[in-house]
XYZ file of C-alpha atoms in Angstrom:
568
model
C 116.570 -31.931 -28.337
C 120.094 -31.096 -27.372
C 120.903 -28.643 -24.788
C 122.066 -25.780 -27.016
C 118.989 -22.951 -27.504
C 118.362 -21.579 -30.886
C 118.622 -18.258 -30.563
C 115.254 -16.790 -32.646
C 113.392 -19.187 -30.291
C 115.301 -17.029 -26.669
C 114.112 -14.086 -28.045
C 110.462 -15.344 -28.704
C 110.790 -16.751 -24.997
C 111.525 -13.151 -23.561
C 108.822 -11.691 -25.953
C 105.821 -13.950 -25.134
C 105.810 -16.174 -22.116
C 103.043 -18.130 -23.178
C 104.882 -18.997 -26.717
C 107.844 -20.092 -24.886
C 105.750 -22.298 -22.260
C 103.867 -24.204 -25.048
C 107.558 -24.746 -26.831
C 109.137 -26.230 -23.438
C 105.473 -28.081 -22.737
C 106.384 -29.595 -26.836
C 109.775 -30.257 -25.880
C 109.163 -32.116 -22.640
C 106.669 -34.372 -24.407
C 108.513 -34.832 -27.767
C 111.413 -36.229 -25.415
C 108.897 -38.454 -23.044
C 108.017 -40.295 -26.714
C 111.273 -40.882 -28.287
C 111.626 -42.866 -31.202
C 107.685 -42.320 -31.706
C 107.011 -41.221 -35.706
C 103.977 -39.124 -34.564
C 105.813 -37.578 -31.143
C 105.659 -34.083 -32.394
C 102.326 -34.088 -33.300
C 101.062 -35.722 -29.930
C 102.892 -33.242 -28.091
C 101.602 -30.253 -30.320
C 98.000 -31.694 -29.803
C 98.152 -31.948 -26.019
C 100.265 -28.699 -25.257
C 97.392 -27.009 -27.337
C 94.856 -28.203 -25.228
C 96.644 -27.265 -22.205
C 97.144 -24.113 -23.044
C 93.379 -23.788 -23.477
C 92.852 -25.415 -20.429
C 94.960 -22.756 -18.608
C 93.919 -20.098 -20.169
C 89.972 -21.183 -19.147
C 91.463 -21.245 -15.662
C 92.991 -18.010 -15.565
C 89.236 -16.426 -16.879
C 87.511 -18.423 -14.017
C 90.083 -16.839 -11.447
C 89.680 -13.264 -12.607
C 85.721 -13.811 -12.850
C 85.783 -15.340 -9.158
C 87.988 -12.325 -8.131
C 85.413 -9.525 -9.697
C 82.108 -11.789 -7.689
C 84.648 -11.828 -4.199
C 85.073 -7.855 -4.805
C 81.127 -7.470 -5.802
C 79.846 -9.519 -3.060
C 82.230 -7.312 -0.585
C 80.063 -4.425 -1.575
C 76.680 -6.633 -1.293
C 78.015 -7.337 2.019
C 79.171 -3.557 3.470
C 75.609 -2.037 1.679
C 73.872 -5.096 3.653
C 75.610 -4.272 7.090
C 75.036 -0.927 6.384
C 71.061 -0.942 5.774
C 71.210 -2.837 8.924
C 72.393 -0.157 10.977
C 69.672 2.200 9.194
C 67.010 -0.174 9.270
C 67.591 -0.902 12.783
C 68.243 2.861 13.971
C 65.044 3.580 12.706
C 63.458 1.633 14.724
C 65.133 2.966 17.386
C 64.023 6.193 16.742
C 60.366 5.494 15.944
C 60.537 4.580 20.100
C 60.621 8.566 20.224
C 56.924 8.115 19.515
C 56.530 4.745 21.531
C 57.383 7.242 24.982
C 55.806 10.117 23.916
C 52.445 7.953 23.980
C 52.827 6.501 26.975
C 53.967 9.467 28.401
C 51.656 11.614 27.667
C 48.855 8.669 28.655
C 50.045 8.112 31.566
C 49.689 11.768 33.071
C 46.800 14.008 33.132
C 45.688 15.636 29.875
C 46.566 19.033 31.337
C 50.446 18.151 30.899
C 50.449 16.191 27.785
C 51.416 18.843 25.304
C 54.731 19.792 28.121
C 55.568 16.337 27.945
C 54.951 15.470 24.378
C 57.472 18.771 23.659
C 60.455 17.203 25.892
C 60.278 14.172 23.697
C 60.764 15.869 20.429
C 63.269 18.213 22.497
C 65.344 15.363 23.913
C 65.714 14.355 19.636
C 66.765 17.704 18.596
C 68.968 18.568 21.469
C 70.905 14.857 22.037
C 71.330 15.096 17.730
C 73.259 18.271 18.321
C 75.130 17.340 21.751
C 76.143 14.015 20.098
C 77.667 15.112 16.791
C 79.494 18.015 18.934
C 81.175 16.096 21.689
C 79.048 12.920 22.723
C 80.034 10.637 19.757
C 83.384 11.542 21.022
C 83.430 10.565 24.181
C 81.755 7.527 23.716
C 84.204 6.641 20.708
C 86.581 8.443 19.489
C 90.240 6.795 19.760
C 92.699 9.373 18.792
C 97.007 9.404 19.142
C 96.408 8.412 23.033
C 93.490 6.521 23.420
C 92.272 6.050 27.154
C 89.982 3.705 28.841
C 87.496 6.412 31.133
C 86.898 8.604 28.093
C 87.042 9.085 24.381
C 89.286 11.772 22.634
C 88.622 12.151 19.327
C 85.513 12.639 16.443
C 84.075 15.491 17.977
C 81.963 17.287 14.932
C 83.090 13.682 13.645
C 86.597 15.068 12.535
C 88.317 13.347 10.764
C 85.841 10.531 10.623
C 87.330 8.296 8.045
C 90.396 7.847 9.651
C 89.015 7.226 12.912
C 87.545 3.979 14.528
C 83.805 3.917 14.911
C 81.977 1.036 16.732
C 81.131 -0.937 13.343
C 84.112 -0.112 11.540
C 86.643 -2.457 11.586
C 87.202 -6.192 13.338
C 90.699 -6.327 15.644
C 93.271 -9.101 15.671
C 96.274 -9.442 17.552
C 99.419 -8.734 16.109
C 101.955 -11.509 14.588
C 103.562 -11.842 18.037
C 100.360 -12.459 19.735
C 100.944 -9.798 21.905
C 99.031 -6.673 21.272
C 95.341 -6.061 19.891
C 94.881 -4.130 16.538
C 91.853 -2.898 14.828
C 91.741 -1.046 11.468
C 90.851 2.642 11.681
C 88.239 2.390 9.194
C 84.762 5.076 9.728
C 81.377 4.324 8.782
C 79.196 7.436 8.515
C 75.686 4.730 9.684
C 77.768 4.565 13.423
C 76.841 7.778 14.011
C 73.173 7.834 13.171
C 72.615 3.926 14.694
C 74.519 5.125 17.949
C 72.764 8.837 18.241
C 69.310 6.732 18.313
C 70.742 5.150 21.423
C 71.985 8.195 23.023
C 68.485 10.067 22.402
C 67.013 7.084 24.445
C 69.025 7.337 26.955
C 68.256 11.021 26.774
C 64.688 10.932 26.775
C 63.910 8.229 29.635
C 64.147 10.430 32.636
C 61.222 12.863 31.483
C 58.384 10.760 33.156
C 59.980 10.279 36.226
C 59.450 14.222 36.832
C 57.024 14.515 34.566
C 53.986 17.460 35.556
C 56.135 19.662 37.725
C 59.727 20.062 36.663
C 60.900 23.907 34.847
C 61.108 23.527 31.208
C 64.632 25.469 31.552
C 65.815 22.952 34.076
C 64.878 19.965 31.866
C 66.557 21.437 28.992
C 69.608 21.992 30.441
C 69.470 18.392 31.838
C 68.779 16.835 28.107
C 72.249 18.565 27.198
C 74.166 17.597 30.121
C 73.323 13.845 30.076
C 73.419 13.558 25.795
C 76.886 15.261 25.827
C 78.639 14.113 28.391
C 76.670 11.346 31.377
C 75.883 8.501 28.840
C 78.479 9.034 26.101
C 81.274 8.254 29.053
C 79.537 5.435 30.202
C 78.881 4.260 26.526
C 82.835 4.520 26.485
C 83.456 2.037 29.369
C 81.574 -1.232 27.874
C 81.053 -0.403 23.996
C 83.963 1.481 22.893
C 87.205 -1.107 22.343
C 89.385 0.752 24.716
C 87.013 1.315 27.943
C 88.015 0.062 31.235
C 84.730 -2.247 31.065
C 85.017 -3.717 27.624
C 84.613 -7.738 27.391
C 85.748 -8.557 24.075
C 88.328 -5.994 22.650
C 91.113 -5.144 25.376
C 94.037 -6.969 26.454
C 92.650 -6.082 30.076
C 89.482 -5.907 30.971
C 88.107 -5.421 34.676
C 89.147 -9.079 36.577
C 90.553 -10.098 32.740
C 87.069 -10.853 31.791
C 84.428 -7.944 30.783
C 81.210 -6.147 31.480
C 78.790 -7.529 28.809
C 75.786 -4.881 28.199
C 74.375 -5.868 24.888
C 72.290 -3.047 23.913
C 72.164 -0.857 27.026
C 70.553 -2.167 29.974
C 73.302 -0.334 31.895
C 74.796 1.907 29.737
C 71.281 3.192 29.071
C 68.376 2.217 30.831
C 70.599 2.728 34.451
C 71.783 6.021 33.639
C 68.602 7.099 32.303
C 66.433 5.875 35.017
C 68.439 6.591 37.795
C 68.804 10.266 36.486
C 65.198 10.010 36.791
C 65.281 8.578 40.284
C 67.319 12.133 41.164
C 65.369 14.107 39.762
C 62.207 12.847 41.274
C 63.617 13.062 44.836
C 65.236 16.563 44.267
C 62.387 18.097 42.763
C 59.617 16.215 45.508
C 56.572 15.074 44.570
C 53.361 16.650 42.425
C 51.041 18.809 44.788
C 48.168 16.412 46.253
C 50.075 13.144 45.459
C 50.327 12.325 49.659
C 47.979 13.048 51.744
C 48.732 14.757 55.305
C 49.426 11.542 56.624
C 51.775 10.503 54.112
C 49.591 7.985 52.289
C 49.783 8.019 48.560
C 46.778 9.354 46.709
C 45.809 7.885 43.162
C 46.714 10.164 39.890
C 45.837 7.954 37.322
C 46.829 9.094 33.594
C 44.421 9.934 31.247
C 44.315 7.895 28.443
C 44.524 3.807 28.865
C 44.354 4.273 24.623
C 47.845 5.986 24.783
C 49.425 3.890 27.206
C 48.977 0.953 25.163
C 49.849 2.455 21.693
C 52.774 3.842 23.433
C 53.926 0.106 24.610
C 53.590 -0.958 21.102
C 55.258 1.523 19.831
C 58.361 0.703 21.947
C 57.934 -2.965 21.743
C 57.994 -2.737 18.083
C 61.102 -0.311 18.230
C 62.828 -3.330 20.507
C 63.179 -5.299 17.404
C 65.946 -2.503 15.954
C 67.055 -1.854 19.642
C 68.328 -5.667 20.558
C 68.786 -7.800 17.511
C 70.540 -5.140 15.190
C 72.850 -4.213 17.640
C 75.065 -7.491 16.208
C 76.551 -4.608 13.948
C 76.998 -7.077 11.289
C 75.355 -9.661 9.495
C 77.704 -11.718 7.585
C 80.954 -11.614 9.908
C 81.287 -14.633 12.270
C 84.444 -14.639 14.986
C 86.308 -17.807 13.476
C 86.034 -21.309 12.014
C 83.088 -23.114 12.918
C 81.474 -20.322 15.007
C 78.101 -19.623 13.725
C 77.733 -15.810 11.683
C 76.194 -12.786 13.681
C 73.237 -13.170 11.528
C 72.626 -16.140 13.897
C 73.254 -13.812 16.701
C 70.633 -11.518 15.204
C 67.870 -13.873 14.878
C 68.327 -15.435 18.746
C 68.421 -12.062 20.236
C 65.005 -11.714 18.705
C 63.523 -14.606 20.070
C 64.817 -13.960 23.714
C 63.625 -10.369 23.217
C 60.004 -11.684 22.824
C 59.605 -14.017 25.238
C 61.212 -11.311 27.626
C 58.632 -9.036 26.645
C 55.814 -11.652 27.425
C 57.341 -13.229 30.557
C 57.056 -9.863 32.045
C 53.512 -8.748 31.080
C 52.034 -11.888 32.839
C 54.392 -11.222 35.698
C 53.024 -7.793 36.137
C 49.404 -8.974 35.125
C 49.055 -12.112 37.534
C 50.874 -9.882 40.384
C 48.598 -7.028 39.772
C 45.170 -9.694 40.118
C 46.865 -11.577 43.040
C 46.734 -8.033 45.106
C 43.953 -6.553 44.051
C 41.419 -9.275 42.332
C 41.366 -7.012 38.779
C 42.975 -7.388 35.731
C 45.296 -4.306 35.037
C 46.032 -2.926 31.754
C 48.918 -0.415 32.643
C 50.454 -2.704 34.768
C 50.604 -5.647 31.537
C 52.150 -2.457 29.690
C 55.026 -1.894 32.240
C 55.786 -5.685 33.005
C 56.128 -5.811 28.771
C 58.579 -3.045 29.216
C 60.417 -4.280 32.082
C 61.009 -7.740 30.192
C 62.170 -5.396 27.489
C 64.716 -3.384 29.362
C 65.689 -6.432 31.294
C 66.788 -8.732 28.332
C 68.370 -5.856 26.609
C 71.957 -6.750 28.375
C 71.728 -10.400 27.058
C 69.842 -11.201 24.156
C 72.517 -12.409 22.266
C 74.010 -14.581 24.894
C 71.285 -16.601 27.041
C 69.214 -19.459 25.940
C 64.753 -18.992 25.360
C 64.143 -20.527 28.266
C 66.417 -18.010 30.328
C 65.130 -15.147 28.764
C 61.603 -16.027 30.414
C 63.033 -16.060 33.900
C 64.760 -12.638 33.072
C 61.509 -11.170 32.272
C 59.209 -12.528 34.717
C 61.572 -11.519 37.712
C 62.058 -8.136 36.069
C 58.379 -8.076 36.496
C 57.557 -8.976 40.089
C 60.887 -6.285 40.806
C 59.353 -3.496 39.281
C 56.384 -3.826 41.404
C 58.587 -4.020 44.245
C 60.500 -1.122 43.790
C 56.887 0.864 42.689
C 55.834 -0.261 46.382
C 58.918 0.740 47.754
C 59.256 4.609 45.812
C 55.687 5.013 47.348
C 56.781 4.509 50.793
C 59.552 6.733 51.013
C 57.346 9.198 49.440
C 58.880 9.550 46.017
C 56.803 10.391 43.065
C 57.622 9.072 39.505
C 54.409 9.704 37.786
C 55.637 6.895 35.050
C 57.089 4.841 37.120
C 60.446 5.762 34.720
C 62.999 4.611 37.639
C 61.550 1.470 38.915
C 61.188 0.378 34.985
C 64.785 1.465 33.515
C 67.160 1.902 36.163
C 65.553 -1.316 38.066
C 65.221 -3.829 35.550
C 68.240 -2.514 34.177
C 69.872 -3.764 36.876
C 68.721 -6.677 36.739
C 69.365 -7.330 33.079
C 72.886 -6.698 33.870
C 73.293 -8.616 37.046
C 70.966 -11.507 34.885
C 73.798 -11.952 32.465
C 76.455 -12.419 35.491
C 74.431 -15.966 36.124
C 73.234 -17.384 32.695
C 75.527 -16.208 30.108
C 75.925 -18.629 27.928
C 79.777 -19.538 27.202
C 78.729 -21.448 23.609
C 76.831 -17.720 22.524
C 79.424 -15.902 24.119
C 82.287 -17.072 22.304
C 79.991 -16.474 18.672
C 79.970 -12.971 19.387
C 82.450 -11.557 21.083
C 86.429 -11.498 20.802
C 88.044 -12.307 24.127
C 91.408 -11.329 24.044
C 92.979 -12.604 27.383
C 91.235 -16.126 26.212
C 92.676 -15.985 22.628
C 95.882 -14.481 23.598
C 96.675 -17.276 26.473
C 96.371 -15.733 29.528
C 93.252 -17.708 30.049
C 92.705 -21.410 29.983
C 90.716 -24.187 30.604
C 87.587 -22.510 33.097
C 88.711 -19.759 32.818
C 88.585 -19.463 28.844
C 86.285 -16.818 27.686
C 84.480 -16.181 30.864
C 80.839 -16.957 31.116
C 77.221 -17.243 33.331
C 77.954 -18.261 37.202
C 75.584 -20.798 37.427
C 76.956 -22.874 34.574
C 79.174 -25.465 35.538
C 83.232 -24.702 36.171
C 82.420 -20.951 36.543
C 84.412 -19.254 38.092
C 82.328 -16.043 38.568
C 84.322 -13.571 37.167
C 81.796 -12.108 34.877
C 79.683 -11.513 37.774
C 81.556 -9.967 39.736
C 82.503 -7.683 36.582
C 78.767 -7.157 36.086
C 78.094 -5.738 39.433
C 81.655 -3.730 39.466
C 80.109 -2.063 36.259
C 76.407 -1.850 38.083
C 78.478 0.360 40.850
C 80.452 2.605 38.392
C 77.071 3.431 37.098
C 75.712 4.239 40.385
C 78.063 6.054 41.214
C 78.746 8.310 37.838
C 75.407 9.099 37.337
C 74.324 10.173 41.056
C 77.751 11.972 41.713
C 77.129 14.117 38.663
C 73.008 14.426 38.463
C 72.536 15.537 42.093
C 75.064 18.414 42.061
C 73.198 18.973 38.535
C 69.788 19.354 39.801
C 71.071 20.815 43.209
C 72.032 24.319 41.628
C 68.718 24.685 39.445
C 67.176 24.033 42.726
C 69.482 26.427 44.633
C 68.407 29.385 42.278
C 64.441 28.126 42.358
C 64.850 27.258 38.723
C 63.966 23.062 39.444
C 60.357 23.393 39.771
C 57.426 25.293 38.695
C 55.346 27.442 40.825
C 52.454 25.913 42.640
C 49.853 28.188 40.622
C 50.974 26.913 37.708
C 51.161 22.983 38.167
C 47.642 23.654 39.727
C 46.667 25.109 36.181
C 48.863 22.870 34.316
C 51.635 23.001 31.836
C 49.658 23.477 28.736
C 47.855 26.145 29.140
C 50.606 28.172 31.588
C 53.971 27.575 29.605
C 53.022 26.430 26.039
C 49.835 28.844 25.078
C 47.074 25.705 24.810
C 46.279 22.078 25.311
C 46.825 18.937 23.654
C 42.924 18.354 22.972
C 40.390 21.058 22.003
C 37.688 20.095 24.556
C 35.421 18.156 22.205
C 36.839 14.962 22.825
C 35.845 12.121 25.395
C 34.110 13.400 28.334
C 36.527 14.438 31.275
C 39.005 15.659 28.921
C 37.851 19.063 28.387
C 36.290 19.770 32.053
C 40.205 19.463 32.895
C 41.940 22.474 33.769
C 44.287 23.721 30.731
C 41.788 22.094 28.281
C 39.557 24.885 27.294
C 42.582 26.463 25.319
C 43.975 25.396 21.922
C 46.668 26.793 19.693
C 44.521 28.820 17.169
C 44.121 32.330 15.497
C 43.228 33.609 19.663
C 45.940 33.634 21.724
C 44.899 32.827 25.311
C 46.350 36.187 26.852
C 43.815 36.584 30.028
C 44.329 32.980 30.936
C 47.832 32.293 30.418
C 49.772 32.622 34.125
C 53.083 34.847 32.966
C 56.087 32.562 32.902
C 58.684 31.937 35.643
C 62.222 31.312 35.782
């Protein structure tokens, strides 16, 4: 063809691109068999078929495009039943400590005790939407590491970064961290569960003799503001404490806290711990000479449906804490789901390590099998294993649970001989084995599970190499022990927070006589004095109803004469 253009044929070019590709894909061929009789019609023939071909191609790509866009959805509505599913089970270990609370005290109590439970829901649901979401959370124009400053009444909650909403990378310079402001309505409901856990742990340790008002006023404090700025430290991305989101974390490596065996179990039981030693122990619980004397609970049955309870509730506590299923921190790094399903291994064997720890302790001092104490060496492993499920190996998560074991009955032994009474043994179980689940992940964090889960940046951003690189367990080779040392830094801050604001707390109900309840009425009990009837109706197993408080029920005759007039 020569090079002059006809000029129909430019116009037909601007009009259809197609029509002028198959003309220059004719041309082009029509020239490549010069001299050839049959050249136009072999270069029709073929330019047809590649224009089919294309065409196929281009249908494939926008059908590929439409499953990409369809699976994104499968994907968010996948992550998001997560965060229901496993919130839910969260929540349903409301019912777990209710159980083995009100088991593990005498029947004259258990309708007080079963109230705080349902209390510590409703009260931490309100508290957290209002300002304790916030402060664990929010990230607003001037984000800060101690506390969070915006999503109170979850304001503005689209706009805002939530804990699942959005996965940080640094910027094209490498220099600063970014994360999408994206809001998932599920963070709030997964994260109250937490926060109503936190709330709730306390209420054995001063179970049978604490005022109602005092307790209430306690459920609002710690919801709204104790645990939500703690929360802030090691989960949100901008707290001080934080291991995988800011540029610098405490000794550039990061408090690691999975699901709360700091950030919850510490600053519930060691509220607990204050309260017990503020408020002083139940009347009759040491003798004149000091010497502790035996209150057993009242219902073995409740105890152990109550551990059930909670260790089924574990199962959303630990493994769906991952936030996500499908996302996976880079190229040949396995997906969270991975994350998921180890963290639910290690949380069983935990839980089993420290029943036998409990139970083979228990017959080595006094030659008997003991239920209760199988039920709190379960929990301990629990609560133990909760700060790193996602990041130790099976075998590890045995020696986490069996030493959180033989350390709860340690610090039991030891409450007992300074003469401090935890009816539940709530302190020894949450804030001790707490501690120890965070101090645990100082020595046998794994740096393989480490780097599948969390986002280091002074590793990824160069400022650490070689052993230093994405710090890890101290008792792995080429440690360096930095995230120990952050561990235990953390372990102090939550010391000190929680005592430095509880005891001044508790101090002032008990400078007004508002802590604790008159001795007539913990001698009557709870039930019957502060809450018109008893938790039983006194035809149940024998013992029950001879117990003072049991005679009464709620029913069509109020219980006037018998009722001792409330207190302040």
């Amino acid at each position: 063809m020569s090079d002059a253009e006809d000029p129909t044929d430019a116009a037909a070019v601007e009009e259809d691109p197609a029509a002028a590709a198959l003309s220059l894909c004719i041309s082009a061929i029509t020239a490549a068999f010069a001299g050839n009789t049959q050249a136009d019609s072999i270069a029709s023939a073929l330019c047809d078929q590649f224009a089919t071909i294309s065409s196929s191609v281009a249908e494939v790509a926008d059908s590929v495009g439409g499953v990409s866009e369809t699976v994104g959805h499968v994907s968010y509505g996948l992550n998001t039943l997560l965060l229901l599913f496993g919130g839910a089970l969260v929540f349903i270990m409301h019912g777990g400590f209710a159980m083995l609370c009100a088991g593990s005290i005498r029947s004259k109590n258990a309708m007080n005790i079963l109230l705080q439970t349902i209390l510590d829901a409703a009260v931490s649901g309100v508290m957290f939407y209002c300002v304790g979401f916030g402060f664990a959370f929010g990230q607003g124009n001037k984000p800060n590491k101690f506390i969070g400053d915006a999503l109170f009444g979850l304001s503005r909650y689209i706009s805002h970064q939530t804990p699942s909403g959005a996965v940080g990378t640094l910027d094209a310079d490498g220099n600063r961290w970014e994360v999408q402001p994206v809001g998932r309505w599920i963070d709030f409901f997964f994260q109250w569960a937490f926060a109503a856990t936190a709330t709730t742990i306390p209420a054995g340790a001063v179970a049978e003799r604490f005022n109602f008002n005092a307790y209430l006023g306690y459920s609002i404090f710690i919801s709204g503001f104790v645990y939500p700025v703690v929360a802030h430290w090691a989960w949100c991305y901008t707290g001080w404490a934080n291991y995988g989101a800011i540029l610098s974390p405490v000794f550039n490596a990061g408090y690691i806290d999975f699901a709360g065996s700091g950030v919850i179990h510490m600053v519930g039981g060691l509220a607990g711990l204050v309260g017990a030693v503020m408020v002083g122990p139940r009347l009759g619980r040491f003798d004149a000479d000091g010497n502790p004397v035996d209150m057993p609970g009242h219902s073995a049955i409740l105890v152990v449906l109550g551990t059930v309870l909670l260790w089924f509730g574990w199962y959303g506590f630990n493994p769906t804490s991952v936030l996500y299923l499908d996302y996976s921190q880079g190229a040949g790094r396995s997906t969270f789901a991975t994350v998921c399903g180890r963290a639910a291994v290690t949380t069983t064997l935990a839980a089993c390590a420290g029943g036998l720890a409990c139970l083979l302790n228990g017959f080595r001092k006094h030659r008997g099998w003991d239920l209760v104490g199988l039920c709190n060496g379960v929990l301990c492993g629990l609560v133990a294993i909760t700060a790193s499920a996602h990041v130790v190996e099976p075998w590890a998560a045995l020696v986490c649970g069996f030493v959180a074991g033989l350390f709860f009955d340690f610090l039991c032994w030891l409450l007992l001989k300074l003469k401090i009474d935890d009816p539940l043994s709530a302190s020894p179980m949450h804030f001790g084995a707490g501690m120890w689940g965070v101090f645990f992940v100082g020595l046998l964090a794994k740096q393989e599970y480490i780097m599948e889960y969390y986002w280091h940046a002074p590793s990824e951003d160069g400022r650490l190499t070689g052993k230093n690189y994405y710090p890890y367990g101290a008792f792995y080779k080429h440690s360096n022990g930095k995230l120990l040392a952050s561990q235990v830094v953390v372990i102090l801050a939550i010391i000190a927070w929680t005592v430095c604001l509880m005891a001044p707390f508790f101090f002032i109900f008990k400078l007004f006589g508002a802590l604790r309840i008159p001795p007539e009425v913990e001698e009557m009990g709870l039930d019957r004095s502060k809450h018109g009837g008893s938790a039983y109706n006194g035809t149940g197993a024998a013992g029950v109803a001879a117990s003072p408080g049991n005679d009464v029920m709620r029913n069509h005759s109020p219980p006037s004469s018998k009722v001792v007039p409330m207190s302040a």
